Tab-separated table of C-alpha atoms and ligand atoms in Angstrom:
chain	number	residue	atom	x	y	z
A	1	UNK	CA	45.472	53.959	134.037
A	2	UNK	CA	47.966	54.321	131.167
A	3	UNK	CA	48.040	57.449	129.167
A	4	UNK	CA	46.804	55.633	126.091
A	5	UNK	CA	43.871	54.026	127.933
A	6	UNK	CA	42.929	57.352	129.380
A	7	UNK	CA	42.824	59.156	126.037
A	8	UNK	CA	40.929	56.176	124.425
A	9	UNK	CA	38.339	56.465	127.147
A	10	UNK	CA	37.858	60.240	126.579
A	11	UNK	CA	37.554	59.741	122.765
A	12	UNK	CA	34.704	57.345	123.258
A	13	UNK	CA	33.047	59.569	125.827
A	14	UNK	CA	33.415	62.810	123.869
A	15	UNK	CA	32.545	61.397	120.572
A	16	UNK	CA	29.570	59.209	121.106
A	17	UNK	CA	27.963	57.238	118.040
A	18	UNK	CA	31.151	57.516	116.045
A	19	UNK	CA	32.259	53.712	115.968
A	20	UNK	CA	34.635	54.133	112.915
A	21	UNK	CA	36.379	57.056	114.472
A	22	UNK	CA	36.796	55.107	117.827
A	23	UNK	CA	38.201	52.218	115.784
A	24	UNK	CA	40.671	54.280	114.021
A	25	UNK	CA	42.002	56.145	117.108
A	26	UNK	CA	42.227	52.758	118.998
A	27	UNK	CA	44.193	51.060	116.209
A	28	UNK	CA	46.592	53.835	116.073
A	29	UNK	CA	47.012	54.435	119.777
A	30	UNK	CA	47.304	50.789	120.743
A	31	UNK	CA	50.307	50.411	118.479
A	32	UNK	CA	51.836	53.618	119.664
A	33	UNK	CA	51.981	52.320	123.121
A	34	UNK	CA	55.922	51.691	123.213
A	35	UNK	CA	56.544	55.155	121.904
A	36	UNK	CA	54.075	56.823	124.271
A	37	UNK	CA	55.424	54.866	127.261
A	38	UNK	CA	58.915	55.973	126.412
A	39	UNK	CA	57.889	59.631	126.462
A	40	UNK	CA	54.778	59.405	128.944
A	41	UNK	CA	55.754	62.386	131.186
A	42	UNK	CA	56.329	64.893	128.316
A	43	UNK	CA	53.427	63.863	126.258
A	44	UNK	CA	51.056	63.939	129.275
A	45	UNK	CA	52.111	67.449	130.294
A	46	UNK	CA	51.842	68.587	126.704
A	47	UNK	CA	48.509	66.934	126.319
A	48	UNK	CA	49.815	65.743	123.013
A	49	UNK	CA	47.473	62.787	122.486
A	50	UNK	CA	44.457	64.887	123.533
A	51	UNK	CA	45.439	67.419	120.805
A	52	UNK	CA	46.138	64.770	118.291
A	53	UNK	CA	42.666	63.152	118.530
A	54	UNK	CA	40.835	66.612	118.499
A	55	UNK	CA	40.515	67.961	114.995
A	56	UNK	CA	41.583	71.591	114.528
A	57	UNK	CA	38.092	72.404	113.504
A	58	UNK	CA	35.135	70.737	111.644
A	59	UNK	CA	32.492	72.131	109.295
A	60	UNK	CA	28.964	70.810	108.646
A	61	UNK	CA	26.786	72.513	106.173
A	62	UNK	CA	23.504	72.208	104.120
A	63	UNK	CA	23.681	71.388	100.476
A	64	UNK	CA	20.423	72.039	98.555
A	65	UNK	CA	20.222	71.279	94.803
A	66	UNK	CA	17.470	70.647	92.234
A	67	UNK	CA	17.024	67.158	90.640
A	68	UNK	CA	16.011	66.432	87.252
A	69	UNK	CA	12.253	66.384	88.145
A	70	UNK	CA	12.411	69.889	89.581
A	71	UNK	CA	12.459	68.567	93.068
A	72	UNK	CA	14.683	70.253	95.581
A	73	UNK	CA	16.937	67.791	97.409
A	74	UNK	CA	18.999	68.386	100.624
A	75	UNK	CA	22.300	66.765	101.511
A	76	UNK	CA	24.733	67.486	104.243
A	77	UNK	CA	28.283	68.533	103.481
A	78	UNK	CA	31.401	68.035	105.737
A	79	UNK	CA	34.980	69.175	106.037
A	80	UNK	CA	37.203	68.202	108.931
A	81	UNK	CA	40.443	69.896	109.119
A	82	UNK	CA	42.317	67.531	111.550
A	83	UNK	CA	46.005	68.527	111.811
A	84	UNK	CA	48.093	70.922	109.759
A	85	UNK	CA	51.432	70.708	111.651
A	86	UNK	CA	53.466	69.398	108.758
A	87	UNK	CA	51.615	71.090	105.840
A	88	UNK	CA	48.185	72.321	104.626
A	89	UNK	CA	45.269	70.012	105.213
A	90	UNK	CA	44.984	67.506	102.557
A	91	UNK	CA	42.584	64.660	101.966
A	92	UNK	CA	39.685	63.590	99.743
A	93	UNK	CA	35.906	64.216	99.509
A	94	UNK	CA	33.790	61.271	99.868
A	95	UNK	CA	30.297	61.218	98.314
A	96	UNK	CA	28.368	58.324	99.520
A	97	UNK	CA	25.027	57.749	101.348
A	98	UNK	CA	26.906	56.338	104.385
A	99	UNK	CA	28.717	59.507	105.027
A	100	UNK	CA	28.458	61.027	108.539
A	101	UNK	CA	30.709	63.051	110.678
A	102	UNK	CA	32.255	59.804	112.403
A	103	UNK	CA	33.176	58.392	109.121
A	104	UNK	CA	34.780	61.781	107.912
A	105	UNK	CA	36.558	61.979	111.258
A	106	UNK	CA	38.042	58.405	110.973
A	107	UNK	CA	39.310	59.076	107.529
A	108	UNK	CA	40.648	62.540	108.511
A	109	UNK	CA	42.427	60.915	111.412
A	110	UNK	CA	44.007	58.156	109.135
A	111	UNK	CA	44.954	60.802	106.741
A	112	UNK	CA	47.338	62.599	109.280
A	113	UNK	CA	49.528	59.567	109.522
A	114	UNK	CA	49.266	58.498	105.887
A	115	UNK	CA	50.291	61.945	104.609
A	116	UNK	CA	53.194	62.027	107.089
A	117	UNK	CA	54.383	58.726	105.733
A	118	UNK	CA	54.591	59.902	102.304
A	119	UNK	CA	57.489	62.244	103.439
A	120	UNK	CA	55.784	65.278	101.717
A	121	UNK	CA	54.503	68.402	103.518
A	122	UNK	CA	50.846	67.793	103.772
A	123	UNK	CA	48.503	67.713	106.944
A	124	UNK	CA	45.354	65.677	107.341
A	125	UNK	CA	41.831	66.566	106.549
A	126	UNK	CA	38.805	64.850	104.931
A	127	UNK	CA	35.350	65.863	103.831
A	128	UNK	CA	32.354	64.818	101.731
A	129	UNK	CA	28.664	64.470	101.796
A	130	UNK	CA	25.833	61.813	102.066
A	131	UNK	CA	25.030	62.711	98.462
A	132	UNK	CA	25.018	59.540	96.185
A	133	UNK	CA	26.258	60.141	92.607
A	134	UNK	CA	25.248	56.724	91.531
A	135	UNK	CA	22.346	56.839	89.232
A	136	UNK	CA	22.302	60.611	89.049
A	137	UNK	CA	22.575	62.333	85.602
A	138	UNK	CA	25.516	64.542	84.895
A	139	UNK	CA	23.410	67.738	85.401
A	140	UNK	CA	22.356	66.583	88.823
A	141	UNK	CA	25.933	65.794	89.704
A	142	UNK	CA	26.945	69.193	88.599
A	143	UNK	CA	24.131	70.863	90.550
A	144	UNK	CA	25.250	69.164	93.690
A	145	UNK	CA	28.855	70.169	93.257
A	146	UNK	CA	27.937	73.671	92.406
A	147	UNK	CA	25.970	73.955	95.612
A	148	UNK	CA	28.538	72.155	97.662
A	149	UNK	CA	31.393	74.595	96.733
A	150	UNK	CA	29.849	77.950	97.854
A	151	UNK	CA	30.057	76.585	101.396
A	152	UNK	CA	33.369	74.584	101.102
A	153	UNK	CA	35.247	77.370	99.452
A	154	UNK	CA	35.233	79.417	102.584
A	155	UNK	CA	37.462	76.972	104.252
A	156	UNK	CA	39.845	75.799	101.528
A	157	UNK	CA	42.737	77.163	99.502
A	158	UNK	CA	45.975	76.219	97.861
A	159	UNK	CA	48.000	76.959	101.096
A	160	UNK	CA	45.378	76.169	103.598
A	161	UNK	CA	43.337	73.028	102.646
A	162	UNK	CA	43.395	71.183	99.449
A	163	UNK	CA	40.666	68.485	98.887
A	164	UNK	CA	40.587	65.723	96.303
A	165	UNK	CA	38.747	62.599	95.299
A	166	UNK	CA	37.703	59.620	97.357
A	167	UNK	CA	34.661	57.281	97.016
A	168	UNK	CA	32.223	58.827	94.660
A	169	UNK	CA	34.430	61.766	93.769
A	170	UNK	CA	36.340	61.385	90.557
A	171	UNK	CA	37.459	63.565	87.777
A	172	UNK	CA	33.886	64.613	86.791
A	173	UNK	CA	33.087	65.873	90.329
A	174	UNK	CA	36.514	67.510	90.847
A	175	UNK	CA	35.978	69.310	87.460
A	176	UNK	CA	32.558	70.711	88.482
A	177	UNK	CA	33.873	71.777	91.874
A	178	UNK	CA	36.945	73.364	90.414
A	179	UNK	CA	34.912	75.484	87.833
A	180	UNK	CA	32.645	76.604	90.760
A	181	UNK	CA	35.539	77.523	93.007
A	182	UNK	CA	37.089	79.581	90.272
A	183	UNK	CA	33.866	81.407	89.599
A	184	UNK	CA	33.308	82.316	93.251
A	185	UNK	CA	36.850	83.311	94.158
A	186	UNK	CA	38.287	84.443	90.884
A	187	UNK	CA	41.434	82.410	91.628
A	188	UNK	CA	43.045	79.996	89.355
A	189	UNK	CA	44.997	77.900	91.939
A	190	UNK	CA	45.748	74.527	92.942
A	191	UNK	CA	42.998	74.204	95.384
A	192	UNK	CA	41.842	70.666	94.504
A	193	UNK	CA	43.801	67.757	93.215
A	194	UNK	CA	42.852	64.961	90.811
A	195	UNK	CA	41.978	67.778	88.222
A	196	UNK	CA	41.724	67.091	84.562
A	197	UNK	CA	45.016	67.174	82.569
A	198	UNK	CA	44.011	70.198	80.545
A	199	UNK	CA	43.508	72.359	83.747
A	200	UNK	CA	46.275	71.652	86.127
A	201	UNK	CA	45.887	67.905	86.821
A	202	UNK	CA	48.887	65.532	87.204
A	203	UNK	CA	49.697	62.589	84.944
A	204	UNK	CA	49.590	59.305	87.056
A	205	UNK	CA	47.210	60.780	89.572
A	206	UNK	CA	44.260	58.681	88.288
A	207	UNK	CA	46.389	55.455	88.428
A	208	UNK	CA	48.315	56.427	91.617
A	209	UNK	CA	46.491	54.752	94.445
A	210	UNK	CA	46.313	51.443	92.695
A	211	UNK	CA	49.824	51.526	91.240
A	212	UNK	CA	51.267	52.743	94.469
A	213	UNK	CA	49.519	49.770	96.293
A	214	UNK	CA	51.284	47.413	94.047
A	215	UNK	CA	54.636	49.042	94.300
A	216	UNK	CA	54.619	48.651	98.053
A	217	UNK	CA	53.218	45.277	97.805
A	218	UNK	CA	56.097	44.224	95.710
A	219	UNK	CA	58.549	45.660	97.928
A	220	UNK	CA	57.075	44.048	100.995
A	221	UNK	CA	57.024	40.585	99.241
A	222	UNK	CA	60.565	41.085	97.919
A	223	UNK	CA	61.873	41.900	101.387
A	224	UNK	CA	60.269	38.719	102.686
A	225	UNK	CA	61.661	36.552	99.993
A	226	UNK	CA	58.670	36.408	97.619
A	227	UNK	CA	58.009	37.497	93.980
A	228	UNK	CA	54.765	39.145	92.898
A	229	UNK	CA	55.125	37.660	89.424
A	230	UNK	CA	53.065	34.510	89.028
A	231	UNK	CA	51.004	35.136	92.164
A	232	UNK	CA	47.126	34.766	92.227
A	233	UNK	CA	45.549	37.871	93.561
A	234	UNK	CA	42.066	38.692	94.802
A	235	UNK	CA	40.843	42.145	94.709
A	236	UNK	CA	37.735	43.701	96.143
A	237	UNK	CA	36.244	46.759	94.691
A	238	UNK	CA	35.763	47.956	91.163
A	239	UNK	CA	36.441	51.717	91.561
A	240	UNK	CA	39.515	53.738	90.784
A	241	UNK	CA	41.660	51.998	93.381
A	242	UNK	CA	40.700	48.571	92.282
A	243	UNK	CA	41.008	49.135	88.580
A	244	UNK	CA	44.451	50.430	88.641
A	245	UNK	CA	45.697	47.919	91.235
A	246	UNK	CA	44.476	45.235	88.889
A	247	UNK	CA	46.285	47.052	85.869
A	248	UNK	CA	49.650	47.236	87.878
A	249	UNK	CA	49.250	43.595	89.300
A	250	UNK	CA	48.921	42.309	85.869
A	251	UNK	CA	51.767	44.359	84.373
A	252	UNK	CA	53.768	42.767	87.156
A	253	UNK	CA	52.928	39.398	86.121
A	254	UNK	CA	50.328	38.475	88.660
A	255	UNK	CA	46.963	37.081	87.950
A	256	UNK	CA	43.941	38.828	89.311
A	257	UNK	CA	40.795	36.789	89.542
A	258	UNK	CA	38.209	38.821	91.359
A	259	UNK	CA	36.696	42.196	91.767
A	260	UNK	CA	33.336	43.393	93.351
A	261	UNK	CA	30.923	46.147	93.617
A	262	UNK	CA	28.137	47.050	96.227
A	263	UNK	CA	25.872	44.316	94.912
A	264	UNK	CA	28.036	41.413	93.882
A	265	UNK	CA	31.353	40.028	92.711
A	266	UNK	CA	33.080	38.479	89.806
A	267	UNK	CA	35.309	35.358	89.638
A	268	UNK	CA	37.169	35.183	86.437
A	269	UNK	CA	39.556	32.128	86.629
A	270	UNK	CA	41.494	33.279	83.471
A	271	UNK	CA	42.237	36.575	84.941
A	272	UNK	CA	40.089	39.861	85.123
A	273	UNK	CA	39.627	41.355	81.536
A	274	UNK	CA	40.697	45.026	82.446
A	275	UNK	CA	39.436	46.637	79.240
A	276	UNK	CA	35.923	45.163	79.816
A	277	UNK	CA	36.095	46.308	83.548
A	278	UNK	CA	37.124	49.731	82.625
A	279	UNK	CA	34.395	50.001	80.053
A	280	UNK	CA	31.737	48.836	82.439
A	281	UNK	CA	32.873	51.158	85.253
A	282	UNK	CA	34.569	54.107	83.736
A	283	UNK	CA	32.468	54.446	80.620
A	284	UNK	CA	29.081	53.015	81.273
A	285	UNK	CA	29.042	53.512	85.092
A	286	UNK	CA	27.136	50.201	85.123
A	287	UNK	CA	26.946	47.202	87.463
A	288	UNK	CA	29.351	44.175	87.426
A	289	UNK	CA	26.447	42.009	86.369
A	290	UNK	CA	27.420	43.335	82.881
A	291	UNK	CA	30.902	41.566	83.097
A	292	UNK	CA	29.418	38.212	82.068
A	293	UNK	CA	28.549	39.661	78.551
A	294	UNK	CA	32.128	40.264	77.971
A	295	UNK	CA	33.531	37.089	79.588
A	296	UNK	CA	31.096	34.154	79.370
A	297	UNK	CA	33.365	31.890	81.344
A	298	UNK	CA	33.402	34.158	84.437
A	299	UNK	CA	31.067	33.759	87.417
A	300	UNK	CA	28.942	36.429	88.885
A	301	UNK	CA	27.724	36.165	92.546
A	302	UNK	CA	25.372	38.302	94.500
A	303	UNK	CA	26.467	39.691	97.796
A	304	UNK	CA	30.036	39.466	99.251
A	305	UNK	CA	32.519	36.625	98.769
A	306	UNK	CA	35.855	37.509	97.211
A	307	UNK	CA	37.886	36.478	100.273
A	308	UNK	CA	36.649	32.774	99.745
A	309	UNK	CA	38.692	32.506	96.458
A	310	UNK	CA	42.036	30.834	97.017
A	311	UNK	CA	44.793	33.313	96.628
A	312	UNK	CA	48.407	34.151	97.467
A	313	UNK	CA	47.770	37.995	97.836
A	314	UNK	CA	44.611	39.766	98.851
A	315	UNK	CA	43.873	43.454	98.104
A	316	UNK	CA	41.067	45.031	99.617
A	317	UNK	CA	40.164	48.050	97.569
A	318	UNK	CA	36.442	48.684	98.295
A	319	UNK	CA	35.729	50.306	101.715
A	320	UNK	CA	36.176	50.139	105.394
A	321	UNK	CA	35.358	47.119	107.416
A	322	UNK	CA	34.914	44.804	104.394
A	323	UNK	CA	37.351	41.936	105.544
A	324	UNK	CA	36.155	40.307	108.755
A	325	UNK	CA	37.587	37.834	111.102
A	326	UNK	CA	35.842	34.988	109.214
A	327	UNK	CA	37.311	36.080	106.013
A	328	UNK	CA	40.655	36.367	107.531
A	329	UNK	CA	40.334	32.690	108.747
A	330	UNK	CA	39.495	31.768	105.194
A	331	UNK	CA	42.469	33.518	103.668
A	332	UNK	CA	44.814	31.950	106.121
A	333	UNK	CA	43.370	28.341	105.436
A	334	UNK	CA	43.688	28.939	101.780
A	335	UNK	CA	47.303	29.687	102.119
A	336	UNK	CA	47.247	33.543	101.517
A	337	UNK	CA	50.707	35.072	102.354
A	338	UNK	CA	50.013	38.807	102.091
A	339	UNK	CA	47.193	41.304	102.590
A	340	UNK	CA	47.718	44.989	101.444
A	341	UNK	CA	44.935	47.590	102.011
A	342	UNK	CA	43.988	49.671	98.965
A	343	UNK	CA	41.010	51.130	100.778
A	344	UNK	CA	41.087	52.987	104.154
A	345	UNK	CA	40.712	50.518	107.129
A	346	UNK	CA	39.024	47.776	105.105
A	347	UNK	CA	40.252	45.112	107.556
A	348	UNK	CA	38.557	44.956	111.016
A	349	UNK	CA	40.953	44.895	114.008
A	350	UNK	CA	40.330	41.391	114.774
A	351	UNK	CA	40.820	40.130	111.349
A	352	UNK	CA	44.038	42.229	111.156
A	353	UNK	CA	45.252	40.531	114.429
A	354	UNK	CA	44.320	37.050	113.221
A	355	UNK	CA	46.250	37.556	109.921
A	356	UNK	CA	49.388	38.911	111.637
A	357	UNK	CA	49.340	36.063	114.250
A	358	UNK	CA	49.242	33.549	111.436
A	359	UNK	CA	52.159	34.963	109.638
A	360	UNK	CA	50.329	36.849	106.858
A	361	UNK	CA	52.325	39.850	105.819
A	362	UNK	CA	49.986	42.938	106.343
A	363	UNK	CA	50.400	46.316	104.815
A	364	UNK	CA	47.880	48.806	106.457
A	365	UNK	CA	46.027	51.327	104.153
A	366	UNK	CA	47.789	54.370	105.663
A	367	UNK	CA	50.924	52.971	104.184
A	368	UNK	CA	49.696	50.803	101.203
A	369	UNK	CA	47.335	53.367	99.730
A	370	UNK	CA	49.374	56.469	100.307
A	371	UNK	CA	50.310	56.746	96.662
A	372	UNK	CA	47.171	58.600	95.719
A	373	UNK	CA	47.731	61.274	98.186
A	374	UNK	CA	51.424	61.440	97.544
A	375	UNK	CA	50.658	61.994	93.820
A	376	UNK	CA	48.281	64.602	94.860
A	377	UNK	CA	51.269	66.351	96.659
A	378	UNK	CA	53.071	66.010	93.436
A	379	UNK	CA	50.250	67.771	91.710
A	380	UNK	CA	50.417	70.595	94.195
A	381	UNK	CA	54.094	70.932	93.387
A	382	UNK	CA	53.481	71.162	89.722
A	383	UNK	CA	50.766	73.847	90.236
A	384	UNK	CA	52.979	75.738	92.380
A	385	UNK	CA	55.806	75.873	89.775
A	386	UNK	CA	53.370	76.231	86.883
A	387	UNK	CA	54.766	73.243	85.172
A	388	UNK	CA	53.835	69.807	84.389
A	389	UNK	CA	55.914	66.713	84.512
A	390	UNK	CA	55.883	63.683	82.216
A	391	UNK	CA	54.219	60.423	83.108
A	392	UNK	CA	57.672	58.685	83.577
A	393	UNK	CA	58.753	61.452	85.992
A	394	UNK	CA	55.747	61.374	88.216
A	395	UNK	CA	55.625	57.482	88.078
A	396	UNK	CA	59.242	57.161	89.192
A	397	UNK	CA	58.720	59.541	91.961
A	398	UNK	CA	55.724	57.570	93.115
A	399	UNK	CA	57.807	54.308	92.968
A	400	UNK	CA	60.511	55.755	95.218
A	401	UNK	CA	57.940	57.194	97.611
A	402	UNK	CA	56.209	53.825	98.033
A	403	UNK	CA	59.601	51.907	98.446
A	404	UNK	CA	60.625	54.527	100.972
A	405	UNK	CA	57.398	54.203	102.840
A	406	UNK	CA	57.763	50.427	103.245
A	407	UNK	CA	61.421	50.724	104.470
A	408	UNK	CA	60.374	53.588	107.027
A	409	UNK	CA	57.664	51.533	108.466
A	410	UNK	CA	59.896	48.348	108.546
A	411	UNK	CA	62.598	50.212	110.279
A	412	UNK	CA	60.308	51.854	112.808
A	413	UNK	CA	58.840	48.462	113.625
A	414	UNK	CA	62.418	47.076	114.107
A	415	UNK	CA	63.282	49.959	116.372
A	416	UNK	CA	60.507	49.199	118.767
A	417	UNK	CA	61.108	45.431	118.770
A	418	UNK	CA	58.134	44.758	116.539
A	419	UNK	CA	59.882	43.383	113.520
A	420	UNK	CA	57.371	42.565	110.798
A	421	UNK	CA	54.489	44.433	112.389
A	422	UNK	CA	53.911	46.866	109.579
A	423	UNK	CA	50.819	48.175	111.410
A	424	UNK	CA	52.878	49.375	114.295
A	425	UNK	CA	55.614	50.492	111.990
A	426	UNK	CA	53.282	52.753	109.969
A	427	UNK	CA	51.591	54.251	113.006
A	428	UNK	CA	54.973	54.929	114.643
A	429	UNK	CA	56.726	56.214	111.577
A	430	UNK	CA	53.667	58.418	110.707
A	431	UNK	CA	53.307	59.533	114.391
A	432	UNK	CA	56.898	60.592	115.054
A	433	UNK	CA	57.075	63.340	112.408
A	434	UNK	CA	53.853	64.864	113.353
A	435	UNK	CA	54.369	64.621	117.161
A	436	UNK	CA	57.863	66.360	116.739
A	437	UNK	CA	56.329	69.134	114.700
A	438	UNK	CA	53.479	69.711	117.095
A	439	UNK	CA	55.803	69.800	119.978
A	440	UNK	CA	58.136	72.255	118.254
A	441	UNK	CA	55.318	74.520	117.363
A	442	UNK	CA	54.209	75.038	120.932
A	443	UNK	CA	50.736	74.666	122.440
A	444	UNK	CA	48.184	75.026	119.705
B	501	LIG	N1	41.116	60.055	99.193
B	501	LIG	C1	42.490	59.542	98.960
B	501	LIG	C2	43.047	59.058	100.300
B	501	LIG	O1	42.268	58.347	101.034
B	501	LIG	C3	43.341	60.654	98.309
B	501	LIG	C4	43.382	61.940	99.088
B	501	LIG	C5	44.173	63.092	98.217
B	501	LIG	O2	44.510	63.035	97.226
B	501	LIG	O3	44.088	64.222	98.871
B	501	LIG	O4	44.095	59.144	100.636
């Protein structure tokens, strides 16, 4: 049996009931086959793949807090420190009822390669809880965050592990967590990123994932003879990634006609009204059903359906496994030319293969959404030098990082005879740096 197949089998056997983790490992290892085959003897002897798929360590802890009625609630907290061979663990905290260990492990595993692709010195980690901030009062969110941190703070630090936001964790949650960390540890340090601008946050961090997605998408289109200006774009999601992807796409002259949340989706043929969307989601924290009050000519539909809308470019920015094979078939038959993932692993493996086989340019999340964590690393640099950079300075660094990522994965794909396969390119380019660092640092 090939080394890759052997390791895949072990991962499934050793980590039962973690389908998202199996999926993420399979996607990476499958596309690394040519690299592994070229180095099989050494990698086997060093157990490189076995070490890569086993987190350095993982923490699971109880998070009790009191709700507004005086009732005690109990959630489960997680932090998975996956790999720190190229820098301190870095990755967000997801707060969503679906969170379990397998989901955090899939996200942490993806983060290793994503962080490597940024070219910055950050390792891979992820954490979160099954706590749902939706519908909770500010006081309840604070109570949760203040109970989450006394456990989490034992494992993190500016030079060891630096968490940030993800689904459900935004500036409000990071603020409460930072305040509690400072209280417990008595340390004012860059232990979290995505902080508010008055206490160590970086300009552009809020916008970074969405903006970065568009910088990479524009470069991918350009290198394949297309211009983003004038294109019709469909976006899923209505969170931080989706909002700033829509903003940048519009600034680049594209027309974005959809967005979605967990209950339904909006089609606005004249283009999404960004000010309305921001007010609904960022200020009121309300549902997309409200959008029609701002734009009477738009349509609201229950359930899922953004991929049925005819488009040139599709940007899944909601969550994992939200774009299925059927959706991929619809996109292809509607003439879609590019899909770039703003979320982590939003496209199923079958859908990805179908899109690629049918000539759709496909940028995987670990490359396309790396702008968020890259800007987090820039926030860490600013915290270390106790300075803050201007919006233009951070934005121009973000642009170069995203353009570089695209060329790195394009080159890596070409080196292994897989021209245009950006999934393979991203996995190979991300892996090479981490593998070299692991081998150089000995058995650990
Ligand atoms: N949660 C984001 C991601 O998936 C950002 C992580 C960070 O900034 O550390 O990459």
